[in-house]
């Protein structure tokens, strides 16, 4: 009899644990057509965040405490002006969603949530600047711009997703603050559910420091067969000056190590050549990355893995824009454009949101050209982008997030 009672109690405990886990990864929130609900507070694990709430003419944040994983997010909203939704550190999830007055639509997208833990003894070594990033906290944060009436949010953890991991530097990372941006935070906007983008890039990193901070260990600890790893490095690797450093030495060896580690997990490695720096001579772009793009191409060919030649694509893109107009794709702003910015910003390596978006479109074309199976999950698979014909800057629209910084990201 005691054994039977013990079994029943154990079964009940197991059921309660499973129910608790489900409660922590599945959520529904009703906003009653845009009215702030007072019980939605972050003190209870979900609610309006960073001192914001639903108000006309004001952006707002909503956060939910969740464990690591991929989450399907359904948002039911209305916007006659066209609204944007971002996640975590300004990842673009929805762009310019427009409705008729009093008409509501439900949009669905996938948000990846990561944490530092690799196993019981190891964790990713973060930089100080990452310790306050929304990408590394224990919450899923959604950012809504002011032109939205929000009716409902639903979240649920989903395992049946192809996870596309990104390894790279400041040209790839999810930049936290305006006006900085990178292609890795724009690329989620182009994929429907079925693909989750997990951006593990960080400013200032090389292949070596990515390895040393255990970021590749983290990725391979959770990678499933059929997942991808996109690898883009080169800008900062140029500064490595050891006896074995260089494009055809340590850089090549480490790229091959990344490839072998991913293949061991049944993953699909994709080599991405470095984005071009903005450098013109006699009206034409010149290469400032030495042999690193060529070395990456050679590794992809030797190892028979997919290549996206982003260096060539962005060189074409900036040539098409021209020497003066290409300034609009980078962080070039006169003083006092952003709060606390008392000096002009002039950076020919790091992109603003327009530049990052155009480069993400180059990546999408590279995915299609390489015939990667993940292309089946593109929202607009037939849409073409020719870097010789970039989108007009005058037509670019991006609602600014509340946070900005004059501090240049690490790296060059």
mmCIF file of C-alpha atoms in Angstrom:
data_model
loop_
_atom_site.group_PDB
_atom_site.id
_atom_site.type_symbol
_atom_site.label_atom_id
_atom_site.label_comp_id
_atom_site.label_asym_id
_atom_site.label_seq_id
_atom_site.Cartn_x
_atom_site.Cartn_y
_atom_site.Cartn_z
ATOM 1 C CA UNK A 1 0.000 0.000 0.000
ATOM 2 C CA UNK A 2 2.799 2.449 0.915
ATOM 3 C CA UNK A 3 4.536 1.575 -2.351
ATOM 4 C CA UNK A 4 1.341 2.350 -4.253
ATOM 5 C CA UNK A 5 0.962 5.691 -2.452
ATOM 6 C CA UNK A 6 4.572 6.540 -3.192
ATOM 7 C CA UNK A 7 4.025 5.790 -6.878
ATOM 8 C CA UNK A 8 0.877 7.945 -6.994
ATOM 9 C CA UNK A 9 2.622 10.830 -5.244
ATOM 10 C CA UNK A 10 5.619 10.565 -7.566
ATOM 11 C CA UNK A 11 3.323 10.547 -10.594
ATOM 12 C CA UNK A 12 1.446 13.588 -9.301
ATOM 13 C CA UNK A 13 4.731 15.403 -8.712
ATOM 14 C CA UNK A 14 5.892 14.580 -12.223
ATOM 15 C CA UNK A 15 2.628 15.883 -13.694
ATOM 16 C CA UNK A 16 2.855 19.078 -11.660
ATOM 17 C CA UNK A 17 6.454 19.623 -12.790
ATOM 18 C CA UNK A 18 5.405 19.185 -16.426
ATOM 19 C CA UNK A 19 2.514 21.591 -15.965
ATOM 20 C CA UNK A 20 4.840 24.131 -14.354
ATOM 21 C CA UNK A 21 7.273 23.822 -17.249
ATOM 22 C CA UNK A 22 4.427 24.345 -19.704
ATOM 23 C CA UNK A 23 3.305 27.440 -17.824
ATOM 24 C CA UNK A 24 6.813 28.881 -18.059
ATOM 25 C CA UNK A 25 7.042 28.448 -21.834
ATOM 26 C CA UNK A 26 3.472 29.142 -22.989
ATOM 27 C CA UNK A 27 1.786 32.492 -22.435
ATOM 28 C CA UNK A 28 -1.288 34.427 -23.559
ATOM 29 C CA UNK A 29 -1.827 38.128 -22.908
ATOM 30 C CA UNK A 30 -5.003 40.074 -23.673
ATOM 31 C CA UNK A 31 -4.619 43.843 -24.036
ATOM 32 C CA UNK A 32 -8.307 44.635 -24.572
ATOM 33 C CA UNK A 33 -7.741 46.517 -27.798
ATOM 34 C CA UNK A 34 -4.840 48.560 -26.533
ATOM 35 C CA UNK A 35 -5.683 49.310 -22.900
ATOM 36 C CA UNK A 36 -2.845 48.797 -20.446
ATOM 37 C CA UNK A 37 -3.657 45.933 -18.076
ATOM 38 C CA UNK A 38 -2.322 46.693 -14.568
ATOM 39 C CA UNK A 39 -1.567 43.026 -13.762
ATOM 40 C CA UNK A 40 1.022 42.870 -16.548
ATOM 41 C CA UNK A 41 4.067 43.854 -14.507
ATOM 42 C CA UNK A 42 7.579 42.467 -14.827
ATOM 43 C CA UNK A 43 7.536 41.710 -11.114
ATOM 44 C CA UNK A 44 5.204 38.821 -11.996
ATOM 45 C CA UNK A 45 7.494 37.539 -14.749
ATOM 46 C CA UNK A 46 5.733 39.325 -17.612
ATOM 47 C CA UNK A 47 4.752 42.870 -18.371
ATOM 48 C CA UNK A 48 5.609 46.299 -19.708
ATOM 49 C CA UNK A 49 9.299 46.982 -19.326
ATOM 50 C CA UNK A 50 11.820 49.829 -18.979
ATOM 51 C CA UNK A 51 9.216 52.225 -17.627
ATOM 52 C CA UNK A 52 7.054 52.106 -20.762
ATOM 53 C CA UNK A 53 3.382 51.322 -21.325
ATOM 54 C CA UNK A 54 0.872 51.436 -24.169
ATOM 55 C CA UNK A 55 0.363 55.068 -25.031
ATOM 56 C CA UNK A 56 -0.264 56.926 -28.219
ATOM 57 C CA UNK A 57 2.867 58.509 -29.733
ATOM 58 C CA UNK A 58 5.240 56.425 -27.628
ATOM 59 C CA UNK A 59 7.136 53.193 -28.232
ATOM 60 C CA UNK A 60 6.888 50.502 -25.563
ATOM 61 C CA UNK A 61 8.463 47.217 -24.478
ATOM 62 C CA UNK A 62 6.835 44.035 -23.235
ATOM 63 C CA UNK A 63 8.940 41.288 -21.624
ATOM 64 C CA UNK A 64 8.308 37.716 -20.506
ATOM 65 C CA UNK A 65 10.637 35.572 -18.394
ATOM 66 C CA UNK A 66 11.425 32.425 -20.394
ATOM 67 C CA UNK A 67 14.154 29.766 -20.515
ATOM 68 C CA UNK A 68 16.481 29.269 -23.477
ATOM 69 C CA UNK A 69 14.955 28.048 -26.722
ATOM 70 C CA UNK A 70 13.012 29.056 -29.822
ATOM 71 C CA UNK A 71 9.635 30.722 -29.308
ATOM 72 C CA UNK A 72 6.737 31.184 -31.663
ATOM 73 C CA UNK A 73 5.255 34.630 -31.101
ATOM 74 C CA UNK A 74 1.788 35.595 -32.307
ATOM 75 C CA UNK A 75 0.920 39.281 -32.100
ATOM 76 C CA UNK A 76 -2.560 40.567 -32.878
ATOM 77 C CA UNK A 77 -2.443 44.247 -33.717
ATOM 78 C CA UNK A 78 -3.799 47.114 -35.754
ATOM 79 C CA UNK A 79 -1.976 49.997 -37.408
ATOM 80 C CA UNK A 80 -3.154 52.405 -40.056
ATOM 81 C CA UNK A 81 0.279 54.061 -40.278
ATOM 82 C CA UNK A 82 2.293 50.850 -40.580
ATOM 83 C CA UNK A 83 4.044 49.409 -37.549
ATOM 84 C CA UNK A 84 7.344 47.658 -36.823
ATOM 85 C CA UNK A 85 8.020 45.004 -34.189
ATOM 86 C CA UNK A 86 11.511 44.271 -32.903
ATOM 87 C CA UNK A 87 12.694 41.629 -30.450
ATOM 88 C CA UNK A 88 15.483 41.534 -27.900
ATOM 89 C CA UNK A 89 18.392 43.754 -29.043
ATOM 90 C CA UNK A 90 16.553 45.450 -31.926
ATOM 91 C CA UNK A 91 16.078 42.361 -34.093
ATOM 92 C CA UNK A 92 13.660 43.227 -36.881
ATOM 93 C CA UNK A 93 10.726 40.806 -36.791
ATOM 94 C CA UNK A 94 7.903 42.680 -38.547
ATOM 95 C CA UNK A 95 8.224 45.566 -40.978
ATOM 96 C CA UNK A 96 5.577 48.132 -41.846
ATOM 97 C CA UNK A 97 2.467 46.100 -41.009
ATOM 98 C CA UNK A 98 -0.540 48.130 -42.124
ATOM 99 C CA UNK A 99 -4.259 47.579 -41.543
ATOM 100 C CA UNK A 100 -7.484 49.427 -42.050
ATOM 101 C CA UNK A 101 -8.949 51.367 -39.147
ATOM 102 C CA UNK A 102 -10.237 49.019 -36.416
ATOM 103 C CA UNK A 103 -8.977 45.998 -38.377
ATOM 104 C CA UNK A 104 -6.735 43.543 -36.507
ATOM 105 C CA UNK A 105 -4.311 41.041 -37.996
ATOM 106 C CA UNK A 106 -2.289 38.279 -36.367
ATOM 107 C CA UNK A 107 1.352 37.959 -37.357
ATOM 108 C CA UNK A 108 3.653 35.092 -36.385
ATOM 109 C CA UNK A 109 7.426 34.980 -36.061
ATOM 110 C CA UNK A 110 10.154 33.048 -34.244
ATOM 111 C CA UNK A 111 12.419 34.530 -31.572
ATOM 112 C CA UNK A 112 15.504 32.702 -30.338
ATOM 113 C CA UNK A 113 16.418 33.093 -26.664
ATOM 114 C CA UNK A 114 19.916 32.137 -25.520
ATOM 115 C CA UNK A 115 21.747 31.952 -22.229
ATOM 116 C CA UNK A 116 25.406 31.713 -21.248
ATOM 117 C CA UNK A 117 25.355 28.201 -19.811
ATOM 118 C CA UNK A 118 27.126 25.486 -21.797
ATOM 119 C CA UNK A 119 27.100 22.737 -19.163
ATOM 120 C CA UNK A 120 27.316 22.387 -15.388
ATOM 121 C CA UNK A 121 30.854 23.802 -15.329
ATOM 122 C CA UNK A 122 31.205 26.065 -18.370
ATOM 123 C CA UNK A 123 29.627 29.281 -19.604
ATOM 124 C CA UNK A 124 30.220 31.757 -22.411
ATOM 125 C CA UNK A 125 32.671 34.492 -21.431
ATOM 126 C CA UNK A 126 30.842 37.729 -22.151
ATOM 127 C CA UNK A 127 32.321 41.165 -22.666
ATOM 128 C CA UNK A 128 31.322 43.873 -20.198
ATOM 129 C CA UNK A 129 29.137 45.535 -22.852
ATOM 130 C CA UNK A 130 27.162 42.305 -23.246
ATOM 131 C CA UNK A 131 26.233 42.032 -19.566
ATOM 132 C CA UNK A 132 23.426 44.547 -20.008
ATOM 133 C CA UNK A 133 22.284 43.467 -23.475
ATOM 134 C CA UNK A 134 18.723 42.244 -23.870
ATOM 135 C CA UNK A 135 20.110 39.371 -25.961
ATOM 136 C CA UNK A 136 21.714 37.812 -22.875
ATOM 137 C CA UNK A 137 19.121 38.353 -20.139
ATOM 138 C CA UNK A 138 16.485 35.831 -19.050
ATOM 139 C CA UNK A 139 13.600 37.529 -20.824
ATOM 140 C CA UNK A 140 11.990 37.594 -24.234
ATOM 141 C CA UNK A 141 11.490 41.294 -24.940
ATOM 142 C CA UNK A 142 9.304 42.697 -27.709
ATOM 143 C CA UNK A 143 9.541 46.314 -28.818
ATOM 144 C CA UNK A 144 6.526 47.970 -30.449
ATOM 145 C CA UNK A 145 6.617 51.331 -32.136
ATOM 146 C CA UNK A 146 4.083 54.050 -31.421
ATOM 147 C CA UNK A 147 1.809 53.441 -34.415
ATOM 148 C CA UNK A 148 0.219 50.276 -33.069
ATOM 149 C CA UNK A 149 -2.892 49.180 -31.232
ATOM 150 C CA UNK A 150 -2.028 45.910 -29.558
ATOM 151 C CA UNK A 151 -4.753 43.366 -28.870
ATOM 152 C CA UNK A 152 -2.954 40.177 -27.859
ATOM 153 C CA UNK A 153 0.388 38.396 -27.555
ATOM 154 C CA UNK A 154 0.854 34.631 -27.478
ATOM 155 C CA UNK A 155 4.159 32.868 -26.892
ATOM 156 C CA UNK A 156 5.008 29.200 -26.944
ATOM 157 C CA UNK A 157 8.248 27.283 -27.019
ATOM 158 C CA UNK A 158 8.701 25.344 -30.266
ATOM 159 C CA UNK A 159 11.338 22.714 -30.934
ATOM 160 C CA UNK A 160 10.644 21.903 -34.588
ATOM 161 C CA UNK A 161 12.657 24.783 -36.018
ATOM 162 C CA UNK A 162 15.809 24.920 -38.123
ATOM 163 C CA UNK A 163 18.155 27.056 -36.048
ATOM 164 C CA UNK A 164 20.551 29.238 -38.009
ATOM 165 C CA UNK A 165 23.453 30.216 -35.748
ATOM 166 C CA UNK A 166 25.492 33.297 -36.638
ATOM 167 C CA UNK A 167 29.175 33.637 -35.708
ATOM 168 C CA UNK A 168 30.844 36.937 -36.453
ATOM 169 C CA UNK A 169 31.873 40.408 -35.342
ATOM 170 C CA UNK A 170 30.324 43.901 -35.250
ATOM 171 C CA UNK A 171 29.129 43.618 -38.858
ATOM 172 C CA UNK A 172 26.916 40.669 -37.823
ATOM 173 C CA UNK A 173 25.996 41.244 -34.151
ATOM 174 C CA UNK A 174 22.638 42.460 -32.841
ATOM 175 C CA UNK A 175 23.600 46.056 -32.061
ATOM 176 C CA UNK A 176 21.742 47.229 -28.972
ATOM 177 C CA UNK A 177 21.688 50.998 -29.542
ATOM 178 C CA UNK A 178 20.819 53.487 -32.269
ATOM 179 C CA UNK A 179 22.229 54.352 -34.754
ATOM 180 C CA UNK A 180 24.402 51.226 -35.002
ATOM 181 C CA UNK A 181 23.145 48.095 -36.767
ATOM 182 C CA UNK A 182 24.345 44.897 -38.467
ATOM 183 C CA UNK A 183 22.881 42.420 -40.923
ATOM 184 C CA UNK A 184 22.375 39.699 -38.292
ATOM 185 C CA UNK A 185 19.614 41.687 -36.599
ATOM 186 C CA UNK A 186 17.808 42.376 -39.878
ATOM 187 C CA UNK A 187 17.798 38.853 -41.294
ATOM 188 C CA UNK A 188 14.970 37.456 -39.066
ATOM 189 C CA UNK A 189 12.489 39.698 -40.899
ATOM 190 C CA UNK A 190 12.925 37.657 -44.091
ATOM 191 C CA UNK A 191 11.999 34.225 -42.654
ATOM 192 C CA UNK A 192 8.700 32.683 -41.705
ATOM 193 C CA UNK A 193 8.267 30.138 -38.894
ATOM 194 C CA UNK A 194 10.379 27.074 -39.496
ATOM 195 C CA UNK A 195 13.654 29.001 -39.208
ATOM 196 C CA UNK A 196 15.021 30.603 -36.043
ATOM 197 C CA UNK A 197 17.986 32.988 -36.176
ATOM 198 C CA UNK A 198 20.354 32.601 -33.202
ATOM 199 C CA UNK A 199 22.893 35.421 -33.380
ATOM 200 C CA UNK A 200 26.013 34.668 -31.315
ATOM 201 C CA UNK A 201 28.189 37.321 -32.978
ATOM 202 C CA UNK A 202 29.845 40.059 -30.931
ATOM 203 C CA UNK A 203 31.709 43.258 -31.739
ATOM 204 C CA UNK A 204 35.484 43.081 -31.854
ATOM 205 C CA UNK A 205 35.767 39.303 -32.089
ATOM 206 C CA UNK A 206 38.083 37.223 -34.259
ATOM 207 C CA UNK A 207 37.844 33.529 -35.013
ATOM 208 C CA UNK A 208 40.318 33.015 -32.173
ATOM 209 C CA UNK A 209 38.493 35.100 -29.550
ATOM 210 C CA UNK A 210 35.160 33.555 -30.571
ATOM 211 C CA UNK A 211 36.702 30.180 -29.767
ATOM 212 C CA UNK A 212 38.428 31.436 -26.617
ATOM 213 C CA UNK A 213 35.222 32.842 -25.163
ATOM 214 C CA UNK A 214 33.599 29.421 -25.699
ATOM 215 C CA UNK A 215 30.970 30.685 -28.115
ATOM 216 C CA UNK A 216 31.497 27.857 -30.570
ATOM 217 C CA UNK A 217 31.272 25.422 -27.630
ATOM 218 C CA UNK A 218 27.943 26.992 -26.724
ATOM 219 C CA UNK A 219 26.613 26.698 -30.274
ATOM 220 C CA UNK A 220 27.639 23.069 -30.738
ATOM 221 C CA UNK A 221 26.218 22.171 -27.309
ATOM 222 C CA UNK A 222 22.697 22.959 -28.552
ATOM 223 C CA UNK A 223 23.026 22.440 -32.318
ATOM 224 C CA UNK A 224 20.777 19.790 -33.898
ATOM 225 C CA UNK A 225 21.357 17.895 -37.141
ATOM 226 C CA UNK A 226 20.172 20.102 -39.991
ATOM 227 C CA UNK A 227 20.922 23.374 -38.183
ATOM 228 C CA UNK A 228 23.254 25.923 -39.800
ATOM 229 C CA UNK A 229 26.263 27.958 -38.769
ATOM 230 C CA UNK A 230 27.050 31.090 -40.792
ATOM 231 C CA UNK A 231 30.646 32.224 -40.158
ATOM 232 C CA UNK A 232 31.806 35.754 -41.061
ATOM 233 C CA UNK A 233 35.157 37.010 -39.749
ATOM 234 C CA UNK A 234 38.128 38.932 -41.116
ATOM 235 C CA UNK A 235 37.997 42.591 -40.047
ATOM 236 C CA UNK A 236 39.554 42.041 -36.635
ATOM 237 C CA UNK A 237 41.574 38.967 -37.627
ATOM 238 C CA UNK A 238 43.738 41.357 -39.652
ATOM 239 C CA UNK A 239 45.112 42.725 -36.370
ATOM 240 C CA UNK A 240 46.461 39.338 -35.223
ATOM 241 C CA UNK A 241 50.229 39.567 -35.795
ATOM 242 C CA UNK A 242 51.612 36.339 -34.299
ATOM 243 C CA UNK A 243 54.043 34.060 -36.131
ATOM 244 C CA UNK A 244 51.234 31.735 -37.219
ATOM 245 C CA UNK A 245 48.667 34.446 -37.866
ATOM 246 C CA UNK A 246 47.466 35.524 -41.280
ATOM 247 C CA UNK A 247 44.825 34.795 -43.887
ATOM 248 C CA UNK A 248 46.358 31.524 -45.081
ATOM 249 C CA UNK A 249 47.595 30.400 -41.661
ATOM 250 C CA UNK A 250 45.597 30.661 -38.400
ATOM 251 C CA UNK A 251 42.552 32.190 -40.106
ATOM 252 C CA UNK A 252 42.334 29.293 -42.556
ATOM 253 C CA UNK A 253 43.034 26.695 -39.851
ATOM 254 C CA UNK A 254 40.352 28.080 -37.571
ATOM 255 C CA UNK A 255 37.756 28.266 -40.339
ATOM 256 C CA UNK A 256 38.387 24.591 -41.014
ATOM 257 C CA UNK A 257 38.014 23.866 -37.283
ATOM 258 C CA UNK A 258 34.624 25.610 -37.250
ATOM 259 C CA UNK A 259 33.550 23.539 -40.240
ATOM 260 C CA UNK A 260 34.641 20.232 -38.707
ATOM 261 C CA UNK A 261 32.960 21.002 -35.371
ATOM 262 C CA UNK A 262 29.664 21.812 -37.104
ATOM 263 C CA UNK A 263 29.810 18.719 -39.310
ATOM 264 C CA UNK A 264 30.398 16.551 -36.217
ATOM 265 C CA UNK A 265 26.991 17.713 -34.975
ATOM 266 C CA UNK A 266 25.298 17.059 -38.303
ATOM 267 C CA UNK A 267 25.058 20.780 -38.977
ATOM 268 C CA UNK A 268 25.531 22.739 -42.197
ATOM 269 C CA UNK A 269 28.432 25.234 -42.216
ATOM 270 C CA UNK A 270 28.240 28.311 -44.444
ATOM 271 C CA UNK A 271 31.284 30.523 -45.012
ATOM 272 C CA UNK A 272 30.537 34.232 -45.453
ATOM 273 C CA UNK A 273 33.288 36.535 -46.693
ATOM 274 C CA UNK A 274 33.698 39.801 -44.761
ATOM 275 C CA UNK A 275 31.604 42.835 -45.584
ATOM 276 C CA UNK A 276 33.601 45.468 -47.437
ATOM 277 C CA UNK A 277 34.750 48.581 -45.617
ATOM 278 C CA UNK A 278 33.740 51.828 -47.270
ATOM 279 C CA UNK A 279 36.957 52.957 -48.984
ATOM 280 C CA UNK A 280 36.936 54.681 -52.368
ATOM 281 C CA UNK A 281 39.791 55.638 -54.684
ATOM 282 C CA UNK A 282 39.110 57.443 -57.938
ATOM 283 C CA UNK A 283 35.393 56.871 -57.451
ATOM 284 C CA UNK A 284 35.624 53.081 -57.007
ATOM 285 C CA UNK A 285 35.655 50.796 -53.973
ATOM 286 C CA UNK A 286 39.008 49.234 -53.075
ATOM 287 C CA UNK A 287 39.739 46.136 -50.993
ATOM 288 C CA UNK A 288 40.964 46.875 -47.452
ATOM 289 C CA UNK A 289 40.741 43.302 -46.165
ATOM 290 C CA UNK A 290 43.850 41.936 -47.826
ATOM 291 C CA UNK A 291 43.839 38.200 -48.486
ATOM 292 C CA UNK A 292 41.124 37.352 -45.960
ATOM 293 C CA UNK A 293 38.168 37.230 -48.399
ATOM 294 C CA UNK A 294 40.219 35.098 -50.791
ATOM 295 C CA UNK A 295 41.266 32.763 -47.965
ATOM 296 C CA UNK A 296 37.611 32.295 -46.950
ATOM 297 C CA UNK A 297 36.666 31.467 -50.557
ATOM 298 C CA UNK A 298 39.486 28.943 -50.747
ATOM 299 C CA UNK A 299 38.437 27.228 -47.502
ATOM 300 C CA UNK A 300 34.837 26.928 -48.721
ATOM 301 C CA UNK A 301 36.044 25.391 -52.004
ATOM 302 C CA UNK A 302 38.533 23.025 -50.354
ATOM 303 C CA UNK A 303 36.047 21.864 -47.722
ATOM 304 C CA UNK A 304 33.163 21.734 -50.229
ATOM 305 C CA UNK A 305 30.842 23.863 -48.113
ATOM 306 C CA UNK A 306 28.485 26.675 -49.095
ATOM 307 C CA UNK A 307 29.904 30.151 -49.637
ATOM 308 C CA UNK A 308 28.178 33.531 -49.569
ATOM 309 C CA UNK A 309 30.608 36.036 -51.053
ATOM 310 C CA UNK A 310 29.385 39.002 -49.065
ATOM 311 C CA UNK A 311 32.609 40.891 -49.701
ATOM 312 C CA UNK A 312 31.886 40.913 -53.418
ATOM 313 C CA UNK A 313 28.186 41.622 -52.920
ATOM 314 C CA UNK A 314 28.816 44.609 -50.646
ATOM 315 C CA UNK A 315 31.574 45.960 -52.891
ATOM 316 C CA UNK A 316 29.044 45.918 -55.727
ATOM 317 C CA UNK A 317 26.410 47.471 -53.445
ATOM 318 C CA UNK A 318 28.563 50.410 -52.337
ATOM 319 C CA UNK A 319 29.877 51.018 -55.861
ATOM 320 C CA UNK A 320 26.277 51.197 -57.042
ATOM 321 C CA UNK A 321 25.446 53.710 -54.310
ATOM 322 C CA UNK A 322 28.502 55.795 -55.135
ATOM 323 C CA UNK A 323 31.086 57.467 -52.943
ATOM 324 C CA UNK A 324 28.801 60.136 -51.491
ATOM 325 C CA UNK A 325 25.482 58.290 -51.322
ATOM 326 C CA UNK A 326 27.127 55.262 -49.656
ATOM 327 C CA UNK A 327 27.659 57.443 -46.572
ATOM 328 C CA UNK A 328 23.927 56.936 -45.971
ATOM 329 C CA UNK A 329 24.557 53.220 -45.313
ATOM 330 C CA UNK A 330 27.150 53.824 -42.581
ATOM 331 C CA UNK A 331 27.215 55.636 -39.257
ATOM 332 C CA UNK A 332 27.877 59.134 -40.596
ATOM 333 C CA UNK A 333 25.814 61.735 -38.746
ATOM 334 C CA UNK A 334 26.369 65.385 -37.876
ATOM 335 C CA UNK A 335 26.584 66.411 -34.228
ATOM 336 C CA UNK A 336 23.362 66.467 -32.209
ATOM 337 C CA UNK A 337 21.530 63.958 -34.428
ATOM 338 C CA UNK A 338 21.046 61.699 -31.389
ATOM 339 C CA UNK A 339 20.747 62.488 -27.655
ATOM 340 C CA UNK A 340 24.104 63.192 -26.049
ATOM 341 C CA UNK A 341 25.927 63.261 -29.392
ATOM 342 C CA UNK A 342 27.941 66.478 -29.255
ATOM 343 C CA UNK A 343 30.383 65.421 -31.975
ATOM 344 C CA UNK A 344 29.907 64.161 -35.509
ATOM 345 C CA UNK A 345 29.951 60.393 -36.084
ATOM 346 C CA UNK A 346 32.002 59.166 -39.045
ATOM 347 C CA UNK A 347 32.517 55.405 -39.322
ATOM 348 C CA UNK A 348 33.263 53.547 -42.562
ATOM 349 C CA UNK A 349 33.056 50.037 -41.084
ATOM 350 C CA UNK A 350 29.861 49.983 -39.051
ATOM 351 C CA UNK A 351 26.424 50.260 -40.607
ATOM 352 C CA UNK A 352 23.279 52.113 -39.728
ATOM 353 C CA UNK A 353 19.891 50.432 -40.055
ATOM 354 C CA UNK A 354 19.532 51.199 -43.764
ATOM 355 C CA UNK A 355 22.961 49.741 -44.571
ATOM 356 C CA UNK A 356 22.382 46.682 -42.385
ATOM 357 C CA UNK A 357 19.038 46.021 -44.079
ATOM 358 C CA UNK A 358 20.564 46.231 -47.564
ATOM 359 C CA UNK A 359 23.317 43.813 -46.548
ATOM 360 C CA UNK A 360 20.743 41.408 -45.096
ATOM 361 C CA UNK A 361 19.095 41.450 -48.528
ATOM 362 C CA UNK A 362 22.486 40.507 -50.015
ATOM 363 C CA UNK A 363 22.664 37.584 -47.584
ATOM 364 C CA UNK A 364 19.190 36.434 -48.659
ATOM 365 C CA UNK A 365 20.293 36.440 -52.302
ATOM 366 C CA UNK A 366 23.405 34.506 -51.294
ATOM 367 C CA UNK A 367 21.250 31.888 -49.577
ATOM 368 C CA UNK A 368 19.197 31.455 -52.748
ATOM 369 C CA UNK A 369 22.257 31.364 -55.016
ATOM 370 C CA UNK A 370 23.858 28.689 -52.811
ATOM 371 C CA UNK A 371 20.578 26.733 -52.973
ATOM 372 C CA UNK A 372 20.483 26.208 -49.229
ATOM 373 C CA UNK A 373 17.365 24.289 -48.128
ATOM 374 C CA UNK A 374 16.564 26.999 -45.578
ATOM 375 C CA UNK A 375 15.536 29.158 -48.551
ATOM 376 C CA UNK A 376 12.240 27.227 -48.494
ATOM 377 C CA UNK A 377 11.302 29.294 -45.432
ATOM 378 C CA UNK A 378 11.804 32.722 -46.973
ATOM 379 C CA UNK A 379 8.723 34.932 -46.687
ATOM 380 C CA UNK A 380 9.194 36.242 -50.224
ATOM 381 C CA UNK A 381 11.218 33.575 -52.060
ATOM 382 C CA UNK A 382 10.580 35.056 -55.512
ATOM 383 C CA UNK A 383 11.564 38.582 -54.557
ATOM 384 C CA UNK A 384 14.875 39.546 -56.173
ATOM 385 C CA UNK A 385 17.521 41.915 -54.884
ATOM 386 C CA UNK A 386 20.261 43.181 -57.155
ATOM 387 C CA UNK A 387 23.097 44.939 -55.275
ATOM 388 C CA UNK A 388 23.650 46.959 -58.458
ATOM 389 C CA UNK A 389 20.240 48.505 -57.755
ATOM 390 C CA UNK A 390 19.998 49.195 -54.018
ATOM 391 C CA UNK A 391 16.814 50.392 -52.391
ATOM 392 C CA UNK A 392 16.490 54.165 -52.310
ATOM 393 C CA UNK A 393 17.586 55.657 -49.011
ATOM 394 C CA UNK A 394 14.846 58.288 -49.294
ATOM 395 C CA UNK A 395 12.245 55.514 -49.041
ATOM 396 C CA UNK A 396 13.852 53.814 -46.054
ATOM 397 C CA UNK A 397 11.859 53.988 -42.829
ATOM 398 C CA UNK A 398 12.974 52.769 -39.420
ATOM 399 C CA UNK A 399 11.255 53.837 -36.183
ATOM 400 C CA UNK A 400 14.051 54.691 -33.756
ATOM 401 C CA UNK A 401 14.373 52.654 -30.585
ATOM 402 C CA UNK A 402 14.505 54.511 -27.287
ATOM 403 C CA UNK A 403 18.163 53.718 -26.567
ATOM 404 C CA UNK A 404 21.064 55.352 -28.421
ATOM 405 C CA UNK A 405 24.817 55.551 -27.919
ATOM 406 C CA UNK A 406 27.741 57.537 -29.284
ATOM 407 C CA UNK A 407 30.149 54.751 -28.317
ATOM 408 C CA UNK A 408 31.614 53.024 -31.348
ATOM 409 C CA UNK A 409 31.315 49.204 -31.282
ATOM 410 C CA UNK A 410 34.524 47.249 -30.745
ATOM 411 C CA UNK A 411 36.383 46.340 -33.901
ATOM 412 C CA UNK A 412 37.599 48.037 -37.042
#
